Coordinates of C-alpha atoms in Angstrom, one line a residue:
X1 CA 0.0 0.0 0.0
X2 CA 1.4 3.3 -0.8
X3 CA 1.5 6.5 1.7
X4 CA -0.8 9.3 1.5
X5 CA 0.9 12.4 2.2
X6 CA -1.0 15.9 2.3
X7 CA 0.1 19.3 0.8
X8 CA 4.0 20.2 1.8
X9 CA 4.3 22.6 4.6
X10 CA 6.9 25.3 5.0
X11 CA 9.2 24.8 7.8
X12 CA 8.7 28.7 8.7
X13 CA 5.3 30.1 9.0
X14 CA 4.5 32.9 6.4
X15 CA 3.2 35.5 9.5
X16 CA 7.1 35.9 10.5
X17 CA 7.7 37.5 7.1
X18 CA 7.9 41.0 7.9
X19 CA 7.8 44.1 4.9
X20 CA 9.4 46.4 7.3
X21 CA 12.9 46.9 6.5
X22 CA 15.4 46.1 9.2
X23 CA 19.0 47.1 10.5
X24 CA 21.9 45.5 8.6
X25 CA 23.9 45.3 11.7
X26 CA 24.5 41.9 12.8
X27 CA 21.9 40.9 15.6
X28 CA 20.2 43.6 15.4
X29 CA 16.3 43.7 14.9
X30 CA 15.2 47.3 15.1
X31 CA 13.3 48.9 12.3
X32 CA 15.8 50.9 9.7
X33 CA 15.7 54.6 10.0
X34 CA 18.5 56.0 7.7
X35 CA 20.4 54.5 4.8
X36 CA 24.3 54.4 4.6
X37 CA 26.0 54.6 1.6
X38 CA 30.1 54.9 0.9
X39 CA 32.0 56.6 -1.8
X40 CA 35.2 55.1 -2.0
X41 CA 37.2 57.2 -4.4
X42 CA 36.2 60.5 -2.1
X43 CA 36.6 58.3 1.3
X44 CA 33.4 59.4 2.4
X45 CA 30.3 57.7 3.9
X46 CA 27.3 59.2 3.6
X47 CA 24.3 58.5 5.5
X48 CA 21.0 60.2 4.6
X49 CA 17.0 59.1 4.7
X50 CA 15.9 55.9 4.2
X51 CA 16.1 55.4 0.7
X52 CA 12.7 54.0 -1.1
X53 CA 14.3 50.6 -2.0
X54 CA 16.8 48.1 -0.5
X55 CA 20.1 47.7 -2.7
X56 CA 22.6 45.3 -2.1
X57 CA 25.7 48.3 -1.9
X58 CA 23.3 50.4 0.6
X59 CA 23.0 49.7 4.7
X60 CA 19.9 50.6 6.1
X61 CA 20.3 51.4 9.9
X62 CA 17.9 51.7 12.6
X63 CA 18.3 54.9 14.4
X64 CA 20.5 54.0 17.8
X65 CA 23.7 52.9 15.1
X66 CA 22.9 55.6 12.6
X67 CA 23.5 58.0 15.5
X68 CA 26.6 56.1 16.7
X69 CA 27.9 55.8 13.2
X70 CA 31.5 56.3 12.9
X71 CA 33.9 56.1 9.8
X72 CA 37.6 55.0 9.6
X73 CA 40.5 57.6 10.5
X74 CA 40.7 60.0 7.2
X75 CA 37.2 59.4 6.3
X76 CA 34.5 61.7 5.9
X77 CA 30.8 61.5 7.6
X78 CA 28.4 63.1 5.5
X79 CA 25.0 63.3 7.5
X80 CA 21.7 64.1 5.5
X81 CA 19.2 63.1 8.4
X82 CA 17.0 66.6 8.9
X83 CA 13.8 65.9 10.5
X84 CA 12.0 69.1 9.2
X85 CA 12.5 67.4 5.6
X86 CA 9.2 66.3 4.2
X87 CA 8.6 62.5 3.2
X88 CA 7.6 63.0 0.0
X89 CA 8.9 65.1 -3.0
X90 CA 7.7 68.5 -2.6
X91 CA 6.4 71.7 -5.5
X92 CA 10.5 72.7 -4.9
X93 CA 11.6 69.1 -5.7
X94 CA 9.4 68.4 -8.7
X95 CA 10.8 72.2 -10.2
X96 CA 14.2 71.9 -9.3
X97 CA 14.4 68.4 -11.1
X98 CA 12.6 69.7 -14.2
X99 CA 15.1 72.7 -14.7
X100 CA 18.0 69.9 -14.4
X101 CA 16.1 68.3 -16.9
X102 CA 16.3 70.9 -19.3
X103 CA 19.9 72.4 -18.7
X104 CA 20.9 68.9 -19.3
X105 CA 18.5 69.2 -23.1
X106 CA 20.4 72.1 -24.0
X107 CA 22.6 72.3 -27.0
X108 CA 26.9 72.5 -25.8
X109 CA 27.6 75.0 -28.2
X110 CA 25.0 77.5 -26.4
X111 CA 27.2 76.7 -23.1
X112 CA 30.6 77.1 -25.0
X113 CA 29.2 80.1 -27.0
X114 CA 29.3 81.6 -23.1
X115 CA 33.1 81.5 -22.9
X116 CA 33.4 77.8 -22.7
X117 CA 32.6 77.7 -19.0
X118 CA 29.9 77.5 -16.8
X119 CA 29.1 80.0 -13.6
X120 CA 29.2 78.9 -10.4
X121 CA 26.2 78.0 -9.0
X122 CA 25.3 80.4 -6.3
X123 CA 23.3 77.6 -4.3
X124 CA 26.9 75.3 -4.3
X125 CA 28.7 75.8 -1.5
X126 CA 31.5 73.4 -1.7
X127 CA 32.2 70.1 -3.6
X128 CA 33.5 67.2 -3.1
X129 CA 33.9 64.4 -5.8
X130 CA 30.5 64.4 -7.6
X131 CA 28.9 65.0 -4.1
X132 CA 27.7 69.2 -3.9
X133 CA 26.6 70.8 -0.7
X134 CA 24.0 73.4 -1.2
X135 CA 22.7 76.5 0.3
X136 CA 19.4 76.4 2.5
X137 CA 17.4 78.3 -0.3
X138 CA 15.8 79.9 3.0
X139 CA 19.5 82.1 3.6

């Protein structure tokens, strides 16, 4: 006589699952809070919001070891969190990624016609790498 089996049940019940993304650190089981990223070429690590999707060069953090984050000696912290900044894109967002939309569309020779370089932008306040730090447009 053969054996009746039933339907193949998974080891791990599905309600343990959870969509809420978690700390990368080891052991750790906190909800993430910020998002860690590292340039290496500029030896800086930045850390800023938590970005909208998981990728496998990002660490997301939960907020006890984004605030105890630390960064080898001659590396640079660069710390985005601001807690005044809105969740979603905002009117200022959408406009300022639409006008670098269309300095990107226009022709080179216009921009070389204007003594083959560009101004600085007043709202740069230094540079580093291909990372900018901007002026609050509120000052």
């Amino acid at each position: 006589m053969g054996s009746r089996r039933g339907p193949l049940k998974s080891a791990v019940p599905s309600n343990i699952v959870s969509p809420v993304r978690r700390c990368s650190r080891t052991a750790c089981g906190r909800p993430a809070v910020a998002t860690l990223t590292y340039v290496y070429a500029d030896s800086t690590a930045v850390l800023g919001p938590l970005a909208t999707y998981a990728e496998p060069h990002c660490y997301d953090l939960c907020a006890e070891h984004s605030e105890r984050l630390t960064a080898p000696r001659g590396w640079e912290v660069v710390r985005l969190l601001d807690g005044s900044a809105p969740a979603r894109p905002s009117g200022d967002d959408l406009e300022a990624l639409a006008n670098a939309v269309r300095e990107a569309a226009r022709p080179q020779e216009r921009a070389a016609g204007a003594g083959g370089t560009r101004s600085a932008d007043p709202m740069e306040v230094a540079r580093r790498g291909h990372l900018r730090v901007l002026r609050s447009p509120d000052n």
